[in-house]
Amino acid sequence: MEFMKFQLKRNQVLTNAIYLTLALISFLLMISASKDWKDYKWLFLLIEERNWIDLVLSFSLTQEALYFWPSKFFGEWIGFKSFILLTTMAFLTLKLNFYQKMSDRPWLTIFFYCCFYLFLLEGTVLRVAYATALVIMAIYTLYDKKPIISFCLILLSSQIHFTCLVFLIIFPIFYSRHFFTALVIVFVLSPLFIFFNISIFQIIELMSAYINQKYLFYSDPTLISEQNRTGLFFYFLAIFYALNLFVIYTLRHSVFSDPKVRVLVGTGLMGIIFMSTMYTHVAPATRLAELMMITLPLYLTSAFLEWRKSKYYWVSYLFIIFAVLYALARFVYLYPSLIPFLK
């Protein structure tokens, strides 16, 4: 028995060493190749110029103090790069450990996370990366029937990235099968918003004006004209719409009856709904979709295991290939300066 405990502890040490290595790789990509790195340094310089009395007196729930206050304190103490390195290591290790706890095939889930999210979040969009670690913890504690702790974790995540408040939707999804059914219907019909040229962005814009005016940046005409210059948005939407539809079909025997599966799939569906209903403003629509689909590695693992169980081996192999190709495409898209022929 003691030997088994030692083996388990040793395996977990090795696992965490792998997670820390992934965090280090992401950090190096962030500071060397990410276009967002200059914006994070600029934000740090702005917050560094402010004194603590001013920061405390200007506190509000929309100002994301859980990121900006520690970045000022630790950034001034150990340097901003060191703060980002340590924070990335801590939050990625935390996040992947909770993915591991929630998965029936942990390493498959970690593989999917690396393919779909690692380069994007830890390598580019830091605050979303950190905030989603708390979101995954919130889903885990909801599974564990601790809704108050789960609710508090969602609130804490919003103090790193305010838009994480959208994850409060996990509660009606978890507790109401009818709410989830309605969500699936909205998801299925959501492409009609594009067909009939209907966008809800103006509603989001009005809400942003009252909550935090910095989000009005996304309605800047110059930004809008540049948003879909690659022409990839509708391809991205179509691929993930089809993928989520296929997952619902694959998991049809459990997705409506099991609240745990509902939460994972339901948050992903919300991401597609945001893209379909805010298609006129590609940047916020895509950011919200990528945020909401943070559960994708978990429910894809469930779907993958179901494909294997049903002996649809060719589907599972094709999907592994798709995940790897997606990771390569994401890498090229996010870090073109590292690709010789794109320099």
C-alpha positions as a Python dict, from the first residue, in 0.01 Angstrom:
ca = {
    (1, 'M'): (0, 0, 0),
    (2, 'E'): (278, 245, 87),
    (3, 'F'): (453, 160, -240),
    (4, 'M'): (131, 233, -435),
    (5, 'K'): (95, 571, -261),
    (6, 'F'): (456, 651, -345),
    (7, 'Q'): (395, 556, -711),
    (8, 'L'): (86, 778, -726),
    (9, 'K'): (275, 1072, -575),
    (10, 'R'): (569, 1018, -810),
    (11, 'N'): (336, 1002, -1111),
    (12, 'Q'): (168, 1326, -1004),
    (13, 'V'): (506, 1496, -963),
    (14, 'L'): (595, 1389, -1319),
    (15, 'T'): (256, 1507, -1444),
    (16, 'N'): (297, 1849, -1284),
    (17, 'A'): (650, 1872, -1426),
    (18, 'I'): (498, 1823, -1773),
    (19, 'Y'): (236, 2092, -1701),
    (20, 'L'): (506, 2334, -1585),
    (21, 'T'): (706, 2263, -1900),
    (22, 'L'): (400, 2346, -2112),
    (23, 'A'): (365, 2670, -1916),
    (24, 'L'): (729, 2759, -1979),
    (25, 'I'): (692, 2695, -2352),
    (26, 'S'): (378, 2911, -2359),
    (27, 'F'): (554, 3191, -2172),
    (28, 'L'): (846, 3189, -2416),
    (29, 'L'): (603, 3205, -2708),
    (30, 'M'): (417, 3490, -2541),
    (31, 'I'): (718, 3715, -2484),
    (32, 'S'): (892, 3635, -2813),
    (33, 'A'): (617, 3604, -3073),
    (34, 'S'): (275, 3709, -2943),
    (35, 'K'): (136, 4033, -3083),
    (36, 'D'): (-51, 4083, -2754),
    (37, 'W'): (265, 4096, -2539),
    (38, 'K'): (323, 4466, -2608),
    (39, 'D'): (-34, 4540, -2493),
    (40, 'Y'): (21, 4355, -2164),
    (41, 'K'): (341, 4550, -2101),
    (42, 'W'): (160, 4873, -2187),
    (43, 'L'): (-123, 4789, -1941),
    (44, 'F'): (133, 4714, -1673),
    (45, 'L'): (305, 5050, -1726),
    (46, 'L'): (-32, 5226, -1694),
    (47, 'I'): (-113, 5051, -1368),
    (48, 'E'): (245, 5100, -1243),
    (49, 'E'): (206, 5476, -1276),
    (50, 'R'): (-93, 5480, -1041),
    (51, 'N'): (-45, 5487, -663),
    (52, 'W'): (-209, 5237, -430),
    (53, 'I'): (-442, 5489, -269),
    (54, 'D'): (-583, 5580, -609),
    (55, 'L'): (-623, 5212, -701),
    (56, 'V'): (-804, 5126, -380),
    (57, 'L'): (-1036, 5429, -396),
    (58, 'S'): (-1125, 5357, -760),
    (59, 'F'): (-1207, 4991, -695),
    (60, 'S'): (-1518, 4850, -861),
    (61, 'L'): (-1633, 4502, -959),
    (62, 'T'): (-1581, 4585, -1328),
    (63, 'Q'): (-1213, 4683, -1301),
    (64, 'E'): (-1061, 4331, -1276),
    (65, 'A'): (-857, 4403, -965),
    (66, 'L'): (-756, 4039, -915),
    (67, 'Y'): (-528, 4072, -1216),
    (68, 'F'): (-420, 4436, -1207),
    (69, 'W'): (-343, 4468, -836),
    (70, 'P'): (-114, 4161, -819),
    (71, 'S'): (50, 4263, -1147),
    (72, 'K'): (137, 4600, -994),
    (73, 'F'): (258, 4454, -664),
    (74, 'F'): (458, 4160, -798),
    (75, 'G'): (554, 4336, -1122),
    (76, 'E'): (726, 4611, -925),
    (77, 'W'): (879, 4361, -684),
    (78, 'I'): (1013, 4084, -911),
    (79, 'G'): (959, 4233, -1257),
    (80, 'F'): (659, 4197, -1488),
    (81, 'K'): (807, 3910, -1693),
    (82, 'S'): (877, 3708, -1379),
    (83, 'F'): (524, 3777, -1254),
    (84, 'I'): (376, 3651, -1582),
    (85, 'L'): (600, 3342, -1584),
    (86, 'L'): (508, 3240, -1229),
    (87, 'T'): (139, 3319, -1278),
    (88, 'T'): (123, 3122, -1602),
    (89, 'M'): (290, 2824, -1436),
    (90, 'A'): (57, 2837, -1138),
    (91, 'F'): (-270, 2879, -1327),
    (92, 'L'): (-195, 2636, -1611),
    (93, 'T'): (-89, 2365, -1365),
    (94, 'L'): (-403, 2430, -1161),
    (95, 'K'): (-626, 2422, -1468),
    (96, 'L'): (-480, 2104, -1613),
    (97, 'N'): (-502, 1927, -1277),
    (98, 'F'): (-875, 2000, -1264),
    (99, 'Y'): (-919, 1888, -1624),
    (100, 'Q'): (-743, 1570, -1514),
    (101, 'K'): (-984, 1524, -1220),
    (102, 'M'): (-1291, 1571, -1442),
    (103, 'S'): (-1185, 1349, -1732),
    (104, 'D'): (-1237, 978, -1798),
    (105, 'R'): (-919, 984, -2008),
    (106, 'P'): (-700, 1263, -1863),
    (107, 'W'): (-415, 1263, -2113),
    (108, 'L'): (-655, 1271, -2406),
    (109, 'T'): (-819, 1579, -2252),
    (110, 'I'): (-478, 1743, -2201),
    (111, 'F'): (-393, 1662, -2563),
    (112, 'F'): (-713, 1833, -2681),
    (113, 'Y'): (-640, 2133, -2458),
    (114, 'C'): (-292, 2169, -2606),
    (115, 'C'): (-428, 2145, -2961),
    (116, 'F'): (-720, 2383, -2922),
    (117, 'Y'): (-621, 2623, -2646),
    (118, 'L'): (-262, 2626, -2526),
    (119, 'F'): (-121, 2849, -2801),
    (120, 'L'): (-424, 3077, -2789),
    (121, 'L'): (-462, 3131, -2415),
    (122, 'E'): (-137, 3078, -2225),
    (123, 'G'): (59, 3180, -2534),
    (124, 'T'): (-144, 3488, -2628),
    (125, 'V'): (-447, 3589, -2421),
    (126, 'L'): (-311, 3578, -2067),
    (127, 'R'): (-599, 3714, -1861),
    (128, 'V'): (-845, 3476, -2024),
    (129, 'A'): (-601, 3191, -1957),
    (130, 'Y'): (-584, 3275, -1587),
    (131, 'A'): (-957, 3340, -1547),
    (132, 'T'): (-1058, 3012, -1712),
    (133, 'A'): (-855, 2817, -1457),
    (134, 'L'): (-1103, 2940, -1194),
    (135, 'V'): (-1394, 2864, -1429),
    (136, 'I'): (-1284, 2499, -1463),
    (137, 'M'): (-1257, 2484, -1084),
    (138, 'A'): (-1608, 2631, -1059),
    (139, 'I'): (-1748, 2358, -1284),
    (140, 'Y'): (-1568, 2092, -1080),
    (141, 'T'): (-1710, 2224, -752),
    (142, 'L'): (-2057, 2240, -908),
    (143, 'Y'): (-2015, 1872, -997),
    (144, 'D'): (-1923, 1817, -632),
    (145, 'K'): (-2255, 1980, -528),
    (146, 'K'): (-2096, 2290, -383),
    (147, 'P'): (-2285, 2560, -576),
    (148, 'I'): (-2193, 2847, -341),
    (149, 'I'): (-1819, 2782, -382),
    (150, 'S'): (-1874, 2743, -755),
    (151, 'F'): (-2057, 3076, -769),
    (152, 'C'): (-1777, 3249, -576),
    (153, 'L'): (-1516, 3107, -815),
    (154, 'I'): (-1707, 3249, -1113),
    (155, 'L'): (-1714, 3590, -940),
    (156, 'L'): (-1339, 3565, -873),
    (157, 'S'): (-1274, 3475, -1237),
    (158, 'S'): (-1462, 3789, -1341),
    (159, 'Q'): (-1212, 3992, -1139),
    (160, 'I'): (-940, 3865, -1373),
    (161, 'H'): (-1149, 3891, -1691),
    (162, 'F'): (-1492, 4047, -1643),
    (163, 'T'): (-1661, 3861, -1929),
    (164, 'C'): (-1628, 3537, -1731),
    (165, 'L'): (-1956, 3635, -1568),
    (166, 'V'): (-2119, 3470, -1871),
    (167, 'F'): (-2028, 3137, -1707),
    (168, 'L'): (-2305, 3194, -1453),
    (169, 'I'): (-2511, 3014, -1717),
    (170, 'I'): (-2366, 2685, -1587),
    (171, 'F'): (-2616, 2694, -1299),
    (172, 'P'): (-2943, 2692, -1500),
    (173, 'I'): (-2785, 2440, -1739),
    (174, 'F'): (-2687, 2211, -1451),
    (175, 'Y'): (-3016, 2230, -1263),
    (176, 'S'): (-3265, 2250, -1552),
    (177, 'R'): (-3295, 2000, -1833),
    (178, 'H'): (-3560, 2222, -1994),
    (179, 'F'): (-3323, 2520, -2000),
    (180, 'F'): (-3060, 2308, -2173),
    (181, 'T'): (-3315, 2182, -2426),
    (182, 'A'): (-3406, 2542, -2508),
    (183, 'L'): (-3035, 2622, -2542),
    (184, 'V'): (-2989, 2338, -2792),
    (185, 'I'): (-3283, 2469, -2997),
    (186, 'V'): (-3132, 2820, -3002),
    (187, 'F'): (-2797, 2671, -3103),
    (188, 'V'): (-2951, 2475, -3392),
    (189, 'L'): (-3138, 2784, -3517),
    (190, 'S'): (-2857, 3035, -3452),
    (191, 'P'): (-2724, 3040, -3814),
    (192, 'L'): (-3059, 3197, -3909),
    (193, 'F'): (-2937, 3519, -3746),
    (194, 'I'): (-2674, 3539, -4020),
    (195, 'F'): (-2918, 3437, -4294),
    (196, 'F'): (-3167, 3709, -4193),
    (197, 'N'): (-2893, 3964, -4124),
    (198, 'I'): (-2975, 4006, -3752),
    (199, 'S'): (-2705, 4098, -3500),
    (200, 'I'): (-2742, 4151, -3125),
    (201, 'F'): (-2413, 4338, -3095),
    (202, 'Q'): (-2590, 4670, -3042),
    (203, 'I'): (-2753, 4527, -2727),
    (204, 'I'): (-2414, 4407, -2602),
    (205, 'E'): (-2270, 4750, -2682),
    (206, 'L'): (-2535, 4928, -2474),
    (207, 'M'): (-2469, 4694, -2181),
    (208, 'S'): (-2094, 4753, -2212),
    (209, 'A'): (-2143, 5128, -2190),
    (210, 'Y'): (-2291, 5080, -1841),
    (211, 'I'): (-2055, 4804, -1724),
    (212, 'N'): (-1709, 4893, -1854),
    (213, 'Q'): (-1657, 5138, -2136),
    (214, 'K'): (-1326, 4984, -2241),
    (215, 'Y'): (-1527, 4715, -2424),
    (216, 'L'): (-1665, 4984, -2656),
    (217, 'F'): (-1325, 4954, -2822),
    (218, 'Y'): (-1471, 4664, -3021),
    (219, 'S'): (-1722, 4896, -3192),
    (220, 'D'): (-1451, 5122, -3331),
    (221, 'P'): (-1512, 5150, -3711),
    (222, 'T'): (-1141, 5105, -3788),
    (223, 'L'): (-1129, 4780, -3591),
    (224, 'I'): (-1451, 4653, -3752),
    (225, 'S'): (-1313, 4708, -4101),
    (226, 'E'): (-1002, 4504, -4014),
    (227, 'Q'): (-1171, 4222, -3824),
    (228, 'N'): (-1236, 3957, -4088),
    (229, 'R'): (-955, 4044, -4326),
    (230, 'T'): (-837, 3681, -4335),
    (231, 'G'): (-1186, 3559, -4426),
    (232, 'L'): (-1159, 3275, -4171),
    (233, 'F'): (-1446, 3371, -3939),
    (234, 'F'): (-1730, 3194, -4118),
    (235, 'Y'): (-1514, 2885, -4183),
    (236, 'F'): (-1429, 2877, -3811),
    (237, 'L'): (-1799, 2912, -3723),
    (238, 'A'): (-1909, 2643, -3970),
    (239, 'I'): (-1648, 2391, -3852),
    (240, 'F'): (-1727, 2430, -3482),
    (241, 'Y'): (-2103, 2446, -3542),
    (242, 'A'): (-2083, 2112, -3725),
    (243, 'L'): (-1851, 1969, -3461),
    (244, 'N'): (-2082, 2061, -3173),
    (245, 'L'): (-2384, 1928, -3363),
    (246, 'F'): (-2200, 1600, -3414),
    (247, 'V'): (-2107, 1587, -3044),
    (248, 'I'): (-2472, 1635, -2941),
    (249, 'Y'): (-2570, 1347, -3170),
    (250, 'T'): (-2287, 1128, -3035),
    (251, 'L'): (-2371, 1197, -2671),
    (252, 'R'): (-2750, 1203, -2723),
    (253, 'H'): (-2809, 928, -2467),
    (254, 'S'): (-2639, 1122, -2186),
    (255, 'V'): (-2633, 1490, -2280),
    (256, 'F'): (-2997, 1558, -2185),
    (257, 'S'): (-3008, 1336, -1877),
    (258, 'D'): (-2667, 1389, -1715),
    (259, 'P'): (-2625, 1741, -1570),
    (260, 'K'): (-2245, 1709, -1578),
    (261, 'V'): (-2242, 1645, -1951),
    (262, 'R'): (-2503, 1920, -2001),
    (263, 'V'): (-2279, 2181, -1842),
    (264, 'L'): (-1978, 2091, -2055),
    (265, 'V'): (-2166, 2080, -2384),
    (266, 'G'): (-2397, 2372, -2297),
    (267, 'T'): (-2115, 2619, -2243),
    (268, 'G'): (-1965, 2518, -2578),
    (269, 'L'): (-2300, 2574, -2749),
    (270, 'M'): (-2314, 2923, -2599),
    (271, 'G'): (-1987, 3000, -2775),
    (272, 'I'): (-2136, 2912, -3114),
    (273, 'I'): (-2451, 3112, -3034),
    (274, 'F'): (-2237, 3418, -2958),
    (275, 'M'): (-2057, 3383, -3290),
    (276, 'S'): (-2379, 3345, -3487),
    (277, 'T'): (-2560, 3633, -3321),
    (278, 'M'): (-2267, 3878, -3315),
    (279, 'Y'): (-2120, 3797, -3656),
    (280, 'T'): (-2108, 4166, -3757),
    (281, 'H'): (-1831, 4221, -3499),
    (282, 'V'): (-1587, 3937, -3546),
    (283, 'A'): (-1337, 4017, -3269),
    (284, 'P'): (-1574, 4012, -2967),
    (285, 'A'): (-1781, 3728, -3117),
    (286, 'T'): (-1474, 3509, -3161),
    (287, 'R'): (-1329, 3600, -2821),
    (288, 'L'): (-1657, 3511, -2648),
    (289, 'A'): (-1683, 3186, -2843),
    (290, 'E'): (-1329, 3083, -2756),
    (291, 'L'): (-1394, 3173, -2393),
    (292, 'M'): (-1717, 2973, -2369),
    (293, 'M'): (-1572, 2667, -2542),
    (294, 'I'): (-1312, 2620, -2265),
    (295, 'T'): (-1496, 2295, -2181),
    (296, 'L'): (-1435, 2165, -2535),
    (297, 'P'): (-1141, 1937, -2436),
    (298, 'L'): (-1363, 1761, -2181),
    (299, 'Y'): (-1670, 1695, -2391),
    (300, 'L'): (-1462, 1605, -2695),
    (301, 'T'): (-1296, 1340, -2478),
    (302, 'S'): (-1640, 1199, -2392),
    (303, 'A'): (-1741, 1200, -2758),
    (304, 'F'): (-1410, 1039, -2860),
    (305, 'L'): (-1458, 756, -2608),
    (306, 'E'): (-1812, 706, -2735),
    (307, 'W'): (-1683, 678, -3093),
    (308, 'R'): (-1432, 415, -2979),
    (309, 'K'): (-1700, 231, -2784),
    (310, 'S'): (-1922, 222, -3094),
    (311, 'K'): (-1620, 106, -3300),
    (312, 'Y'): (-1618, 418, -3515),
    (313, 'Y'): (-1241, 402, -3517),
    (314, 'W'): (-1205, 597, -3842),
    (315, 'V'): (-1395, 890, -3686),
    (316, 'S'): (-1165, 896, -3383),
    (317, 'Y'): (-851, 876, -3599),
    (318, 'L'): (-976, 1154, -3827),
    (319, 'F'): (-1048, 1370, -3527),
    (320, 'I'): (-700, 1325, -3384),
    (321, 'I'): (-561, 1433, -3721),
    (322, 'F'): (-800, 1732, -3724),
    (323, 'A'): (-689, 1837, -3374),
    (324, 'V'): (-320, 1824, -3470),
    (325, 'L'): (-380, 2019, -3793),
    (326, 'Y'): (-585, 2275, -3601),
    (327, 'A'): (-298, 2320, -3354),
    (328, 'L'): (-52, 2375, -3639),
    (329, 'A'): (-287, 2624, -3808),
    (330, 'R'): (-339, 2806, -3479),
    (331, 'F'): (37, 2823, -3424),
    (332, 'V'): (98, 2970, -3771),
    (333, 'Y'): (-188, 3218, -3732),
    (334, 'L'): (-80, 3339, -3387),
    (335, 'Y'): (297, 3341, -3437),
    (336, 'P'): (369, 3420, -3804),
    (337, 'S'): (701, 3580, -3707),
    (338, 'L'): (831, 3232, -3615),
    (339, 'I'): (750, 3089, -3958),
    (340, 'P'): (1040, 3162, -4202),
    (341, 'F'): (829, 3201, -4519),
    (342, 'L'): (583, 3436, -4340),
    (343, 'K'): (842, 3680, -4209),
}
